[in-house]
């Protein structure tokens, strides 16, 4: 049977979008695709913002945490930032920022019981897969550059999944039919992630996925631009016509121009 899309509260959608939420953020709220959100807004006569207009409104979307007193009490009682941020539907860094503004001293990561309980222990593959699935469902680790790229893909009517599970990892975007994974890379990033980068890439490619890394370090402080989305969409079109030609890795700048001679194939 065809999938039945959930209904969308038009008043809530218009209010969210007017307050600065992006197409992708609204799609996440209503558990649908950005393409459908764009269509609903157009039907309602709401002008859809350009990518640059949306990016200028991003701070108003990111900065709100309701009931901070409740979250502060839970944090002081011992709950970790990750749990609180999932409940509040924000990134852990955003939760930490609001707790600090509320006068709460943030514990070192090593002090959180959830981290201490597993630190130094090798986690099972099943545990890692469950964690990846939770990350996909909550989109906790999606950063502002990823929301910008999500809007770029939506503008091109491209179907995708954010924070998609690939084995024990999450990739920033997955175009599942042709098997193209996209990672948005903005500088040095998390040291732990950097240390396992080669293993992560090999695992993704070994599972039959193409991988495109979009580099958005300077001069792309505003995030990726249209050229990188065009590159990914074009690659997906080629890949869909050649299902056996998988296991390749590309790196491009935020405008879609080649980052280096890094195209390679897993033997």
CSV table of C-alpha atoms in Angstrom, one decimal:
chain,number,residue,atom,x,y,z
A,1,UNK,CA,0.0,0.0,0.0
A,2,UNK,CA,1.2,3.5,-0.7
A,3,UNK,CA,2.5,5.5,2.3
A,4,UNK,CA,-0.2,7.9,3.6
A,5,UNK,CA,1.4,11.3,4.5
A,6,UNK,CA,0.4,12.7,7.9
A,7,UNK,CA,-1.8,15.8,7.8
A,8,UNK,CA,-0.2,19.2,8.2
A,9,UNK,CA,-1.6,21.9,10.5
A,10,UNK,CA,-1.6,24.9,8.2
A,11,UNK,CA,-1.8,27.5,11.0
A,12,UNK,CA,1.1,25.9,12.8
A,13,UNK,CA,3.2,25.6,9.6
A,14,UNK,CA,2.7,29.2,8.6
A,15,UNK,CA,3.5,30.3,12.2
A,16,UNK,CA,6.7,28.2,12.3
A,17,UNK,CA,7.9,29.4,8.9
A,18,UNK,CA,7.2,33.0,9.8
A,19,UNK,CA,9.2,32.6,12.9
A,20,UNK,CA,12.3,31.6,10.9
A,21,UNK,CA,12.1,27.8,10.6
A,22,UNK,CA,13.5,26.4,7.4
A,23,UNK,CA,11.7,24.0,5.0
A,24,UNK,CA,13.8,21.1,6.4
A,25,UNK,CA,13.0,22.1,10.0
A,26,UNK,CA,9.3,22.2,9.2
A,27,UNK,CA,9.5,18.9,7.5
A,28,UNK,CA,11.1,17.4,10.5
A,29,UNK,CA,8.4,18.8,12.8
A,30,UNK,CA,5.6,17.4,10.6
A,31,UNK,CA,7.5,14.1,9.7
A,32,UNK,CA,7.4,14.7,6.0
A,33,UNK,CA,9.6,15.9,3.1
A,34,UNK,CA,10.8,19.4,2.5
A,35,UNK,CA,9.3,19.2,-1.0
A,36,UNK,CA,5.9,18.8,0.5
A,37,UNK,CA,6.4,21.6,2.9
A,38,UNK,CA,7.3,23.9,0.0
A,39,UNK,CA,4.2,22.8,-1.9
A,40,UNK,CA,2.0,23.4,1.1
A,41,UNK,CA,3.4,26.9,1.7
A,42,UNK,CA,2.9,27.8,-2.0
A,43,UNK,CA,-0.7,26.5,-1.8
A,44,UNK,CA,-1.3,28.8,1.2
A,45,UNK,CA,0.2,31.7,-0.6
A,46,UNK,CA,3.2,32.0,1.6
A,47,UNK,CA,6.4,33.3,-0.3
A,48,UNK,CA,9.2,30.7,0.1
A,49,UNK,CA,12.5,32.2,1.2
A,50,UNK,CA,15.7,31.9,-0.8
A,51,UNK,CA,18.6,30.0,0.8
A,52,UNK,CA,20.4,33.3,1.6
A,53,UNK,CA,17.3,34.7,3.2
A,54,UNK,CA,16.8,31.6,5.2
A,55,UNK,CA,20.4,31.5,6.5
A,56,UNK,CA,20.1,35.1,7.8
A,57,UNK,CA,17.1,33.9,9.9
A,58,UNK,CA,18.9,30.8,11.3
A,59,UNK,CA,19.8,32.3,14.7
A,60,UNK,CA,16.2,32.9,15.6
A,61,UNK,CA,15.4,29.2,14.8
A,62,UNK,CA,18.3,27.8,16.8
A,63,UNK,CA,18.2,29.9,20.0
A,64,UNK,CA,15.0,28.9,21.7
A,65,UNK,CA,14.7,26.4,24.6
A,66,UNK,CA,11.4,26.4,26.5
A,67,UNK,CA,11.1,25.5,30.2
A,68,UNK,CA,14.8,26.1,30.9
A,69,UNK,CA,14.1,25.9,34.7
A,70,UNK,CA,12.9,22.3,34.3
A,71,UNK,CA,16.0,21.3,32.2
A,72,UNK,CA,18.3,23.1,34.7
A,73,UNK,CA,16.8,21.1,37.6
A,74,UNK,CA,17.2,17.8,35.7
A,75,UNK,CA,20.8,18.6,34.8
A,76,UNK,CA,21.6,19.4,38.4
A,77,UNK,CA,20.0,16.1,39.4
A,78,UNK,CA,22.5,14.3,37.2
A,79,UNK,CA,20.9,13.9,33.7
A,80,UNK,CA,23.3,14.5,30.8
A,81,UNK,CA,23.2,17.1,28.0
A,82,UNK,CA,22.5,14.5,25.3
A,83,UNK,CA,19.3,13.3,27.1
A,84,UNK,CA,18.1,16.8,27.7
A,85,UNK,CA,18.9,18.0,24.2
A,86,UNK,CA,16.9,15.2,22.7
A,87,UNK,CA,13.9,16.0,24.8
A,88,UNK,CA,14.2,19.7,23.9
A,89,UNK,CA,14.8,19.0,20.2
A,90,UNK,CA,18.0,21.0,20.1
A,91,UNK,CA,21.7,20.3,19.8
A,92,UNK,CA,23.7,19.5,23.0
A,93,UNK,CA,25.8,22.7,22.5
A,94,UNK,CA,22.6,24.8,22.4
A,95,UNK,CA,21.3,23.2,25.6
A,96,UNK,CA,24.7,23.9,27.3
A,97,UNK,CA,24.5,27.5,26.2
A,98,UNK,CA,21.1,28.1,27.6
A,99,UNK,CA,22.0,26.3,30.9
A,100,UNK,CA,25.0,28.6,31.3
A,101,UNK,CA,22.8,31.6,30.7
A,102,UNK,CA,20.6,30.3,33.4
A,103,UNK,CA,23.5,30.2,35.8
A,104,UNK,CA,24.2,26.5,35.7
A,105,UNK,CA,27.8,25.3,35.7
A,106,UNK,CA,28.3,22.7,32.9
A,107,UNK,CA,30.1,19.6,34.0
A,108,UNK,CA,33.1,18.2,32.1
A,109,UNK,CA,32.0,15.4,29.8
A,110,UNK,CA,34.0,12.9,31.9
A,111,UNK,CA,31.7,13.7,34.9
A,112,UNK,CA,28.5,12.6,33.2
A,113,UNK,CA,27.5,9.2,34.4
A,114,UNK,CA,26.3,8.2,31.0
A,115,UNK,CA,29.7,8.8,29.5
A,116,UNK,CA,31.6,7.4,32.5
A,117,UNK,CA,29.7,4.1,32.3
A,118,UNK,CA,30.9,3.3,28.8
A,119,UNK,CA,34.2,5.2,28.5
A,120,UNK,CA,37.0,2.9,27.4
A,121,UNK,CA,34.7,0.0,26.7
A,122,UNK,CA,34.1,-1.4,23.2
A,123,UNK,CA,30.5,-1.1,22.3
A,124,UNK,CA,28.7,-4.0,20.5
A,125,UNK,CA,27.7,-3.5,16.9
A,126,UNK,CA,24.0,-3.8,17.9
A,127,UNK,CA,24.4,-1.0,20.5
A,128,UNK,CA,26.1,1.2,17.9
A,129,UNK,CA,23.3,0.5,15.4
A,130,UNK,CA,20.6,1.4,18.0
A,131,UNK,CA,22.5,4.6,18.8
A,132,UNK,CA,22.7,5.5,15.1
A,133,UNK,CA,19.0,4.9,14.7
A,134,UNK,CA,18.2,7.2,17.7
A,135,UNK,CA,20.4,9.9,16.1
A,136,UNK,CA,18.5,9.6,12.9
A,137,UNK,CA,15.1,9.8,14.6
A,138,UNK,CA,16.0,12.9,16.7
A,139,UNK,CA,18.4,14.7,14.3
A,140,UNK,CA,20.2,15.8,17.4
A,141,UNK,CA,23.6,16.0,15.6
A,142,UNK,CA,22.4,18.0,12.6
A,143,UNK,CA,24.2,21.3,12.5
A,144,UNK,CA,23.3,24.6,10.9
A,145,UNK,CA,25.3,23.9,7.7
A,146,UNK,CA,23.3,20.7,7.3
A,147,UNK,CA,20.0,22.5,7.5
A,148,UNK,CA,21.3,24.9,4.8
A,149,UNK,CA,22.2,21.9,2.6
A,150,UNK,CA,18.9,20.3,3.3
A,151,UNK,CA,17.1,23.3,1.9
A,152,UNK,CA,19.4,23.3,-1.2
A,153,UNK,CA,18.4,19.7,-1.9
A,154,UNK,CA,14.7,20.4,-1.2
A,155,UNK,CA,14.8,23.3,-3.7
A,156,UNK,CA,16.0,20.8,-6.3
A,157,UNK,CA,13.2,18.4,-5.5
A,158,UNK,CA,15.7,15.8,-4.2
A,159,UNK,CA,14.5,13.1,-1.9
A,160,UNK,CA,16.9,12.5,1.0
A,161,UNK,CA,17.2,11.3,4.6
A,162,UNK,CA,19.1,13.3,7.2
A,163,UNK,CA,21.4,11.6,9.7
A,164,UNK,CA,20.7,8.4,7.9
A,165,UNK,CA,22.0,5.1,9.4
A,166,UNK,CA,24.7,3.3,7.4
A,167,UNK,CA,25.8,0.3,9.4
A,168,UNK,CA,26.9,1.6,12.8
A,169,UNK,CA,27.4,5.2,11.5
A,170,UNK,CA,25.2,8.2,10.7
A,171,UNK,CA,25.8,10.1,7.5
A,172,UNK,CA,24.6,13.7,7.2
A,173,UNK,CA,22.5,12.9,4.1
A,174,UNK,CA,21.5,9.7,2.2
A,175,UNK,CA,20.0,9.6,-1.3
A,176,UNK,CA,18.9,6.0,-0.8
A,177,UNK,CA,17.8,4.9,-4.2
A,178,UNK,CA,21.1,5.6,-6.0
A,179,UNK,CA,23.1,5.0,-2.8
A,180,UNK,CA,24.8,8.4,-2.4
A,181,UNK,CA,25.9,9.5,1.0
A,182,UNK,CA,26.9,13.1,1.8
A,183,UNK,CA,28.9,14.5,4.7
A,184,UNK,CA,29.2,18.2,5.4
A,185,UNK,CA,32.7,18.9,6.7
A,186,UNK,CA,33.3,22.3,8.4
A,187,UNK,CA,36.9,22.4,9.6
A,188,UNK,CA,38.6,20.3,12.2
A,189,UNK,CA,35.4,19.1,13.9
A,190,UNK,CA,35.2,16.5,16.7
A,191,UNK,CA,38.6,15.0,17.4
A,192,UNK,CA,37.2,11.6,18.0
A,193,UNK,CA,35.4,11.6,14.7
A,194,UNK,CA,38.5,12.9,12.9
A,195,UNK,CA,40.5,10.0,14.4
A,196,UNK,CA,38.2,7.4,13.0
A,197,UNK,CA,37.6,9.1,9.7
A,198,UNK,CA,39.4,6.6,7.5
A,199,UNK,CA,37.7,3.6,9.2
A,200,UNK,CA,34.3,5.4,8.8
A,201,UNK,CA,34.9,6.1,5.1
A,202,UNK,CA,36.0,2.6,4.4
A,203,UNK,CA,32.9,1.2,6.2
A,204,UNK,CA,30.5,3.4,4.2
A,205,UNK,CA,32.1,2.5,0.9
A,206,UNK,CA,32.3,-1.2,1.7
A,207,UNK,CA,28.6,-1.2,2.1
A,208,UNK,CA,28.1,-0.1,-1.5
A,209,UNK,CA,27.6,3.7,-1.0
A,210,UNK,CA,29.1,6.5,-3.0
A,211,UNK,CA,30.4,9.2,-0.6
A,212,UNK,CA,30.6,12.9,-1.2
A,213,UNK,CA,32.3,15.1,1.4
A,214,UNK,CA,31.3,18.8,1.0
A,215,UNK,CA,34.0,21.0,2.6
A,216,UNK,CA,32.6,24.2,4.0
A,217,UNK,CA,35.6,25.7,5.8
A,218,UNK,CA,36.6,29.3,4.8
A,219,UNK,CA,35.6,30.9,2.5
A,220,UNK,CA,32.2,29.2,2.9
A,221,UNK,CA,31.3,30.6,6.4
A,222,UNK,CA,27.7,30.8,5.3
A,223,UNK,CA,27.6,27.1,4.6
A,224,UNK,CA,27.3,25.3,1.3
A,225,UNK,CA,26.0,27.0,-1.8
A,226,UNK,CA,24.0,25.8,-4.8
A,227,UNK,CA,27.0,24.3,-6.7
A,228,UNK,CA,27.6,21.6,-4.1
A,229,UNK,CA,23.9,20.5,-4.2
A,230,UNK,CA,24.0,20.5,-8.0
A,231,UNK,CA,27.0,18.3,-7.9
A,232,UNK,CA,25.3,15.8,-5.5
A,233,UNK,CA,22.1,15.7,-7.5
A,234,UNK,CA,24.0,15.2,-10.8
A,235,UNK,CA,26.0,12.4,-9.2
A,236,UNK,CA,22.8,10.8,-7.9
A,237,UNK,CA,21.3,10.8,-11.4
A,238,UNK,CA,24.4,9.1,-12.9
A,239,UNK,CA,24.5,6.6,-10.0
A,240,UNK,CA,20.9,5.6,-10.5
A,241,UNK,CA,21.6,4.7,-14.1
A,242,UNK,CA,24.7,2.6,-13.1
A,243,UNK,CA,23.7,0.6,-10.0
A,244,UNK,CA,26.9,-1.5,-10.1
A,245,UNK,CA,29.3,1.5,-10.1
A,246,UNK,CA,29.5,2.1,-6.4
A,247,UNK,CA,32.2,2.5,-3.8
A,248,UNK,CA,33.6,5.8,-4.9
A,249,UNK,CA,34.6,8.8,-2.8
A,250,UNK,CA,34.7,12.4,-3.8
A,251,UNK,CA,35.6,15.7,-2.0
A,252,UNK,CA,34.2,19.0,-3.2
A,253,UNK,CA,34.2,22.6,-1.9
A,254,UNK,CA,31.0,24.2,-0.7
A,255,UNK,CA,30.4,25.5,-4.3
A,256,UNK,CA,30.8,22.1,-5.9
A,257,UNK,CA,34.3,22.6,-7.3
A,258,UNK,CA,36.8,19.7,-6.8
A,259,UNK,CA,38.6,19.9,-3.4
A,260,UNK,CA,41.5,17.7,-4.6
A,261,UNK,CA,42.3,14.7,-6.7
A,262,UNK,CA,40.6,12.4,-4.2
A,263,UNK,CA,38.2,10.3,-6.3
A,264,UNK,CA,38.9,6.7,-5.4
A,265,UNK,CA,37.3,3.3,-5.5
A,266,UNK,CA,37.4,0.4,-3.0
A,267,UNK,CA,38.9,-2.7,-4.4
